[in-house]
Amino acid sequence: MDNNMKKSHVLFLLLVQVIFLLPLLCLSDDFVSSRATYYGSPDCKANPRGACGYGEFGRDINNGEVTGVSSRLWNNGAGCGACYQVRCKIPPHCSEEGVYVVATDYGEGDGTDFIFSPKAYGRMARPGTEAQLYSFGVVNVEYQRVPCRYGGYNLVYKVHEKSYNPHYLAVLILYVGGVNDILAVEVWQEDCKEWVRMRRVFGAVHDLQNPPRGTLSLRFLVYGSAGINWVESPNALPADWTAGATYNSNILLT
């Protein structure tokens, strides 16, 4: 790697610390006070056109108990897939445990950090008090970031449906285990012996025009309890990768 490339990586990491670390202080064990609401949906599920780019997957993940989050939690897409425990603060109507939700969209209004799917919003209620909780529309809540639980999956990505081998590659980050955010994705270019940054298109989608040919290795800039680190997935995509295919990185994030 030449000096200019090294300098660009150093500057990028410094920029990451300025832009990303302050919003990510919600990794604390303390609960944070906020407000939450829900959006109308005929089937009580999320919007398939959510800002994270999950499509139908974003409606069904975590049994449909998902949320849109405010700009500071969405964090330019790095907050997509983050998991939260949220509980409302109206004792006669709100359960003690609240609801475990996954961030799949961007959305805010009326001082809220969360816009739940109707199903997720109702899960904050004590049994038999769901109707009363819905009638409030907006409620005071407290929340904390919690580890994501994906049943054996850890860091999993999908080749976006709009990808076209070998001319255009877009990768959608589906699962990120633990309490971790993906800040950037790079592809190894063997002929130049360097990592090439993918562009964050929106949400959890990263792309690259004219990607390297052959088997592809990826690396991910991860922020979590261990700080900021690059983690590599050698041979992450086969040479014949296809749009819509899903791959497990076998990277263990805690």
mmCIF file of C-alpha atoms in Angstrom:
data_model
loop_
_atom_site.group_PDB
_atom_site.id
_atom_site.type_symbol
_atom_site.label_atom_id
_atom_site.label_comp_id
_atom_site.label_asym_id
_atom_site.label_seq_id
_atom_site.Cartn_x
_atom_site.Cartn_y
_atom_site.Cartn_z
ATOM 1 C CA MET A 1 0.000 0.000 0.000
ATOM 2 C CA ASP A 2 1.507 3.350 -0.991
ATOM 3 C CA ASN A 3 1.761 6.379 1.316
ATOM 4 C CA ASN A 4 -1.265 8.118 -0.178
ATOM 5 C CA MET A 5 -3.367 5.034 0.396
ATOM 6 C CA LYS A 6 -2.120 4.739 3.986
ATOM 7 C CA LYS A 7 -2.934 8.396 4.639
ATOM 8 C CA SER A 8 -6.434 7.959 3.217
ATOM 9 C CA HIS A 9 -7.075 5.033 5.548
ATOM 10 C CA VAL A 10 -5.854 7.013 8.572
ATOM 11 C CA LEU A 11 -8.032 9.983 7.662
ATOM 12 C CA PHE A 12 -10.997 7.701 7.138
ATOM 13 C CA LEU A 13 -10.601 6.145 10.589
ATOM 14 C CA LEU A 14 -10.322 9.573 12.195
ATOM 15 C CA LEU A 15 -13.461 10.684 10.388
ATOM 16 C CA VAL A 16 -15.229 7.548 11.560
ATOM 17 C CA GLN A 17 -14.397 8.393 15.165
ATOM 18 C CA VAL A 18 -15.832 11.899 14.834
ATOM 19 C CA ILE A 19 -18.994 10.950 12.934
ATOM 20 C CA PHE A 20 -19.908 7.587 14.372
ATOM 21 C CA LEU A 21 -18.677 7.283 17.933
ATOM 22 C CA LEU A 22 -20.859 9.917 19.573
ATOM 23 C CA PRO A 23 -24.146 8.364 18.376
ATOM 24 C CA LEU A 24 -22.857 4.928 19.323
ATOM 25 C CA LEU A 25 -22.487 5.853 22.970
ATOM 26 C CA CYS A 26 -25.916 4.228 23.350
ATOM 27 C CA LEU A 27 -23.953 0.949 23.684
ATOM 28 C CA SER A 28 -23.992 1.748 27.418
ATOM 29 C CA ASP A 29 -25.791 -0.547 29.877
ATOM 30 C CA ASP A 30 -27.917 2.402 31.015
ATOM 31 C CA PHE A 31 -31.434 2.963 29.741
ATOM 32 C CA VAL A 32 -32.057 6.181 27.811
ATOM 33 C CA SER A 33 -35.322 8.126 27.962
ATOM 34 C CA SER A 34 -37.146 8.849 24.715
ATOM 35 C CA ARG A 35 -40.522 8.541 22.981
ATOM 36 C CA ALA A 36 -42.012 5.984 20.625
ATOM 37 C CA THR A 37 -44.958 5.638 18.291
ATOM 38 C CA TYR A 38 -46.132 3.230 15.582
ATOM 39 C CA TYR A 39 -47.240 3.469 11.992
ATOM 40 C CA GLY A 40 -50.387 2.220 10.352
ATOM 41 C CA SER A 41 -50.138 -1.085 8.508
ATOM 42 C CA PRO A 42 -52.934 -3.356 7.237
ATOM 43 C CA ASP A 43 -51.029 -6.501 8.284
ATOM 44 C CA CYS A 44 -49.234 -5.066 11.369
ATOM 45 C CA LYS A 45 -45.875 -5.521 9.638
ATOM 46 C CA ALA A 46 -43.141 -3.120 8.541
ATOM 47 C CA ASN A 47 -42.708 -1.187 5.313
ATOM 48 C CA PRO A 48 -40.958 -3.358 2.659
ATOM 49 C CA ARG A 49 -39.444 -0.166 1.207
ATOM 50 C CA GLY A 50 -37.635 0.681 4.440
ATOM 51 C CA ALA A 51 -34.517 2.846 4.291
ATOM 52 C CA CYS A 52 -32.188 0.002 5.293
ATOM 53 C CA GLY A 53 -32.850 -1.839 2.007
ATOM 54 C CA TYR A 54 -34.039 -5.108 3.547
ATOM 55 C CA GLY A 55 -37.192 -5.408 1.450
ATOM 56 C CA GLU A 56 -39.537 -8.230 2.494
ATOM 57 C CA PHE A 57 -36.828 -9.586 4.801
ATOM 58 C CA GLY A 58 -37.248 -6.434 6.894
ATOM 59 C CA ARG A 59 -40.933 -7.204 7.427
ATOM 60 C CA ASP A 60 -40.390 -10.699 8.796
ATOM 61 C CA ILE A 61 -37.113 -10.534 10.710
ATOM 62 C CA ASN A 62 -37.548 -10.973 14.481
ATOM 63 C CA ASN A 63 -41.096 -12.206 13.847
ATOM 64 C CA GLY A 64 -42.054 -8.782 12.502
ATOM 65 C CA GLU A 65 -41.169 -6.935 15.703
ATOM 66 C CA VAL A 66 -39.131 -4.179 14.075
ATOM 67 C CA THR A 67 -38.770 -0.426 14.185
ATOM 68 C CA GLY A 68 -37.757 2.657 12.312
ATOM 69 C CA VAL A 69 -35.218 4.726 14.250
ATOM 70 C CA SER A 70 -34.294 8.391 14.419
ATOM 71 C CA SER A 71 -31.387 9.856 12.474
ATOM 72 C CA ARG A 72 -28.981 9.647 15.409
ATOM 73 C CA LEU A 73 -29.666 5.920 15.869
ATOM 74 C CA TRP A 74 -29.918 5.202 12.148
ATOM 75 C CA ASN A 75 -26.507 6.849 11.790
ATOM 76 C CA ASN A 76 -26.440 7.094 7.996
ATOM 77 C CA GLY A 77 -27.323 3.413 7.730
ATOM 78 C CA ALA A 78 -24.701 2.051 10.148
ATOM 79 C CA GLY A 79 -27.504 1.523 12.688
ATOM 80 C CA CYS A 80 -29.452 -0.795 10.383
ATOM 81 C CA GLY A 81 -29.950 -4.152 12.060
ATOM 82 C CA ALA A 82 -29.206 -2.843 15.561
ATOM 83 C CA CYS A 83 -31.244 -4.417 18.356
ATOM 84 C CA TYR A 84 -32.919 -2.631 21.251
ATOM 85 C CA GLN A 85 -34.912 -3.391 24.352
ATOM 86 C CA VAL A 86 -37.612 -0.749 24.674
ATOM 87 C CA ARG A 87 -40.180 -0.427 27.435
ATOM 88 C CA CYS A 88 -42.900 2.163 27.831
ATOM 89 C CA LYS A 89 -43.408 4.069 31.067
ATOM 90 C CA ILE A 90 -47.132 3.917 31.840
ATOM 91 C CA PRO A 91 -47.265 1.430 34.734
ATOM 92 C CA PRO A 92 -50.915 0.321 34.402
ATOM 93 C CA HIS A 93 -50.419 -0.581 30.738
ATOM 94 C CA CYS A 94 -46.730 -1.335 30.172
ATOM 95 C CA SER A 95 -44.950 -4.612 30.852
ATOM 96 C CA GLU A 96 -41.704 -4.637 32.799
ATOM 97 C CA GLU A 97 -39.658 -6.320 30.066
ATOM 98 C CA GLY A 98 -40.943 -4.256 27.131
ATOM 99 C CA VAL A 99 -40.101 -5.399 23.599
ATOM 100 C CA TYR A 100 -36.973 -6.572 21.772
ATOM 101 C CA VAL A 101 -36.855 -4.945 18.326
ATOM 102 C CA VAL A 102 -34.570 -4.784 15.288
ATOM 103 C CA ALA A 103 -33.970 -1.502 13.438
ATOM 104 C CA THR A 104 -34.966 -1.929 9.796
ATOM 105 C CA ASP A 105 -35.904 1.603 8.733
ATOM 106 C CA TYR A 106 -35.387 5.310 9.321
ATOM 107 C CA GLY A 107 -38.158 7.406 10.803
ATOM 108 C CA GLU A 108 -38.850 10.017 13.463
ATOM 109 C CA GLY A 109 -41.379 12.595 14.485
ATOM 110 C CA ASP A 110 -42.881 14.307 17.552
ATOM 111 C CA GLY A 111 -39.664 13.793 19.506
ATOM 112 C CA THR A 112 -39.560 10.033 18.927
ATOM 113 C CA ASP A 113 -36.535 7.796 18.479
ATOM 114 C CA PHE A 114 -38.665 4.788 17.475
ATOM 115 C CA ILE A 115 -41.513 4.227 15.044
ATOM 116 C CA PHE A 116 -42.562 0.624 15.654
ATOM 117 C CA SER A 117 -44.424 -1.823 13.533
ATOM 118 C CA PRO A 118 -47.885 -2.151 15.137
ATOM 119 C CA LYS A 119 -46.993 -5.653 16.304
ATOM 120 C CA ALA A 120 -43.864 -4.437 18.096
ATOM 121 C CA TYR A 121 -45.679 -1.497 19.699
ATOM 122 C CA GLY A 122 -48.365 -3.779 21.122
ATOM 123 C CA ARG A 123 -45.729 -6.046 22.657
ATOM 124 C CA MET A 124 -44.843 -3.312 25.164
ATOM 125 C CA ALA A 125 -48.279 -3.639 26.758
ATOM 126 C CA ARG A 126 -49.372 -5.773 29.653
ATOM 127 C CA PRO A 127 -51.722 -8.554 28.495
ATOM 128 C CA GLY A 128 -55.198 -7.173 27.894
ATOM 129 C CA THR A 129 -54.122 -3.519 27.751
ATOM 130 C CA GLU A 130 -52.963 -3.386 24.115
ATOM 131 C CA ALA A 131 -55.963 -1.331 22.968
ATOM 132 C CA GLN A 132 -55.315 1.348 25.571
ATOM 133 C CA LEU A 133 -51.641 1.551 24.606
ATOM 134 C CA TYR A 134 -52.514 1.924 20.905
ATOM 135 C CA SER A 135 -54.951 4.698 21.782
ATOM 136 C CA PHE A 136 -52.143 6.850 23.203
ATOM 137 C CA GLY A 137 -50.398 6.946 19.813
ATOM 138 C CA VAL A 138 -47.127 8.258 21.260
ATOM 139 C CA VAL A 139 -45.667 7.125 24.591
ATOM 140 C CA ASN A 140 -42.661 7.873 26.741
ATOM 141 C CA VAL A 141 -40.170 5.012 26.721
ATOM 142 C CA GLU A 142 -36.733 4.016 27.908
ATOM 143 C CA TYR A 143 -34.404 1.931 25.783
ATOM 144 C CA GLN A 144 -30.978 0.342 25.626
ATOM 145 C CA ARG A 145 -28.911 -1.252 22.872
ATOM 146 C CA VAL A 146 -28.744 -5.035 23.359
ATOM 147 C CA PRO A 147 -26.944 -7.888 21.565
ATOM 148 C CA CYS A 148 -28.661 -9.150 18.437
ATOM 149 C CA ARG A 149 -29.742 -12.795 18.521
ATOM 150 C CA TYR A 150 -30.011 -14.434 15.131
ATOM 151 C CA GLY A 151 -30.157 -18.142 15.948
ATOM 152 C CA GLY A 152 -26.708 -19.272 14.851
ATOM 153 C CA TYR A 153 -26.106 -16.555 12.273
ATOM 154 C CA ASN A 154 -23.491 -13.923 13.001
ATOM 155 C CA LEU A 155 -22.299 -11.836 10.035
ATOM 156 C CA VAL A 156 -24.332 -12.702 6.959
ATOM 157 C CA TYR A 157 -24.668 -10.754 3.719
ATOM 158 C CA LYS A 158 -26.657 -11.026 0.524
ATOM 159 C CA VAL A 159 -25.777 -10.110 -3.053
ATOM 160 C CA HIS A 160 -28.396 -7.492 -3.850
ATOM 161 C CA GLU A 161 -30.916 -8.345 -6.564
ATOM 162 C CA LYS A 162 -29.705 -5.455 -8.736
ATOM 163 C CA SER A 163 -26.174 -6.870 -8.916
ATOM 164 C CA TYR A 164 -24.911 -8.103 -12.289
ATOM 165 C CA ASN A 165 -21.822 -10.298 -12.463
ATOM 166 C CA PRO A 166 -19.163 -9.174 -13.406
ATOM 167 C CA HIS A 167 -20.098 -5.524 -13.945
ATOM 168 C CA TYR A 168 -21.846 -4.431 -10.752
ATOM 169 C CA LEU A 169 -21.803 -5.766 -7.203
ATOM 170 C CA ALA A 170 -24.027 -4.607 -4.364
ATOM 171 C CA VAL A 171 -23.934 -6.289 -0.962
ATOM 172 C CA LEU A 172 -26.707 -6.069 1.624
ATOM 173 C CA ILE A 173 -25.671 -6.758 5.227
ATOM 174 C CA LEU A 174 -28.416 -8.967 6.673
ATOM 175 C CA TYR A 175 -27.255 -10.164 10.083
ATOM 176 C CA VAL A 176 -24.714 -8.610 12.440
ATOM 177 C CA GLY A 177 -24.539 -10.514 15.715
ATOM 178 C CA GLY A 178 -23.822 -9.038 19.130
ATOM 179 C CA VAL A 179 -23.682 -5.274 19.660
ATOM 180 C CA ASN A 180 -21.801 -4.257 16.517
ATOM 181 C CA ASP A 181 -22.180 -1.820 13.627
ATOM 182 C CA ILE A 182 -20.687 -2.190 10.141
ATOM 183 C CA LEU A 183 -19.143 1.165 9.257
ATOM 184 C CA ALA A 184 -17.575 0.244 5.906
ATOM 185 C CA VAL A 185 -16.998 -2.655 3.496
ATOM 186 C CA GLU A 186 -13.993 -3.208 1.202
ATOM 187 C CA VAL A 187 -13.107 -5.689 -1.548
ATOM 188 C CA TRP A 188 -9.604 -7.064 -2.084
ATOM 189 C CA GLN A 189 -8.200 -6.290 -5.556
ATOM 190 C CA GLU A 190 -5.514 -8.897 -6.156
ATOM 191 C CA ASP A 191 -3.840 -7.347 -9.208
ATOM 192 C CA CYS A 192 -3.260 -4.039 -7.381
ATOM 193 C CA LYS A 193 -2.674 -5.631 -3.967
ATOM 194 C CA GLU A 194 -5.026 -3.209 -2.251
ATOM 195 C CA TRP A 195 -8.427 -2.977 -0.600
ATOM 196 C CA VAL A 196 -11.068 -1.063 -2.558
ATOM 197 C CA ARG A 197 -13.778 0.776 -0.640
ATOM 198 C CA MET A 198 -17.384 -0.014 -1.520
ATOM 199 C CA ARG A 199 -19.838 2.875 -1.517
ATOM 200 C CA ARG A 200 -22.644 2.874 1.025
ATOM 201 C CA VAL A 201 -25.562 3.381 -1.322
ATOM 202 C CA PHE A 202 -28.166 3.604 1.423
ATOM 203 C CA GLY A 203 -28.954 1.801 4.630
ATOM 204 C CA ALA A 204 -27.161 -1.546 4.794
ATOM 205 C CA VAL A 205 -26.387 -1.672 1.038
ATOM 206 C CA HIS A 206 -22.792 -1.214 -0.230
ATOM 207 C CA ASP A 207 -21.855 -1.327 -3.915
ATOM 208 C CA LEU A 208 -18.951 -1.262 -6.381
ATOM 209 C CA GLN A 209 -18.907 -0.726 -10.122
ATOM 210 C CA ASN A 210 -16.721 -3.164 -12.060
ATOM 211 C CA PRO A 211 -15.621 -5.287 -9.086
ATOM 212 C CA PRO A 212 -12.544 -7.529 -9.368
ATOM 213 C CA ARG A 213 -13.052 -10.777 -11.268
ATOM 214 C CA GLY A 214 -12.845 -14.196 -9.674
ATOM 215 C CA THR A 215 -13.334 -15.196 -6.042
ATOM 216 C CA LEU A 216 -13.732 -12.132 -3.849
ATOM 217 C CA SER A 217 -12.505 -11.459 -0.331
ATOM 218 C CA LEU A 218 -14.297 -8.841 1.765
ATOM 219 C CA ARG A 219 -13.427 -7.009 4.923
ATOM 220 C CA PHE A 220 -15.715 -5.111 7.259
ATOM 221 C CA LEU A 221 -14.985 -2.151 9.516
ATOM 222 C CA VAL A 222 -16.771 -3.148 12.720
ATOM 223 C CA TYR A 223 -17.513 -0.962 15.708
ATOM 224 C CA GLY A 224 -18.551 -2.647 18.941
ATOM 225 C CA SER A 225 -17.400 -3.469 22.439
ATOM 226 C CA ALA A 226 -13.893 -4.230 21.115
ATOM 227 C CA GLY A 227 -13.583 -0.777 19.521
ATOM 228 C CA ILE A 228 -13.090 -0.231 15.787
ATOM 229 C CA ASN A 229 -11.499 -3.101 13.882
ATOM 230 C CA TRP A 230 -11.278 -4.497 10.371
ATOM 231 C CA VAL A 231 -12.381 -8.130 10.151
ATOM 232 C CA GLU A 232 -11.713 -10.129 6.989
ATOM 233 C CA SER A 233 -13.744 -12.771 5.210
ATOM 234 C CA PRO A 234 -11.403 -14.556 2.759
ATOM 235 C CA ASN A 235 -13.129 -16.056 -0.274
ATOM 236 C CA ALA A 236 -16.317 -14.318 0.783
ATOM 237 C CA LEU A 237 -17.950 -14.588 -2.659
ATOM 238 C CA PRO A 238 -17.321 -17.258 -5.291
ATOM 239 C CA ALA A 239 -16.334 -16.231 -8.815
ATOM 240 C CA ASP A 240 -19.818 -17.153 -10.056
ATOM 241 C CA TRP A 241 -21.675 -15.111 -7.424
ATOM 242 C CA THR A 242 -25.260 -14.410 -8.395
ATOM 243 C CA ALA A 243 -27.811 -11.746 -7.529
ATOM 244 C CA GLY A 244 -30.032 -12.767 -4.633
ATOM 245 C CA ALA A 245 -27.608 -15.307 -3.145
ATOM 246 C CA THR A 246 -26.881 -15.185 0.592
ATOM 247 C CA TYR A 247 -23.500 -15.994 2.146
ATOM 248 C CA ASN A 248 -22.312 -16.581 5.714
ATOM 249 C CA SER A 249 -18.969 -14.902 6.421
ATOM 250 C CA ASN A 250 -18.111 -17.354 9.241
ATOM 251 C CA ILE A 251 -16.863 -14.300 11.124
ATOM 252 C CA LEU A 252 -17.677 -14.518 14.833
ATOM 253 C CA LEU A 253 -18.679 -11.176 16.315
ATOM 254 C CA THR A 254 -19.360 -10.884 20.025
#
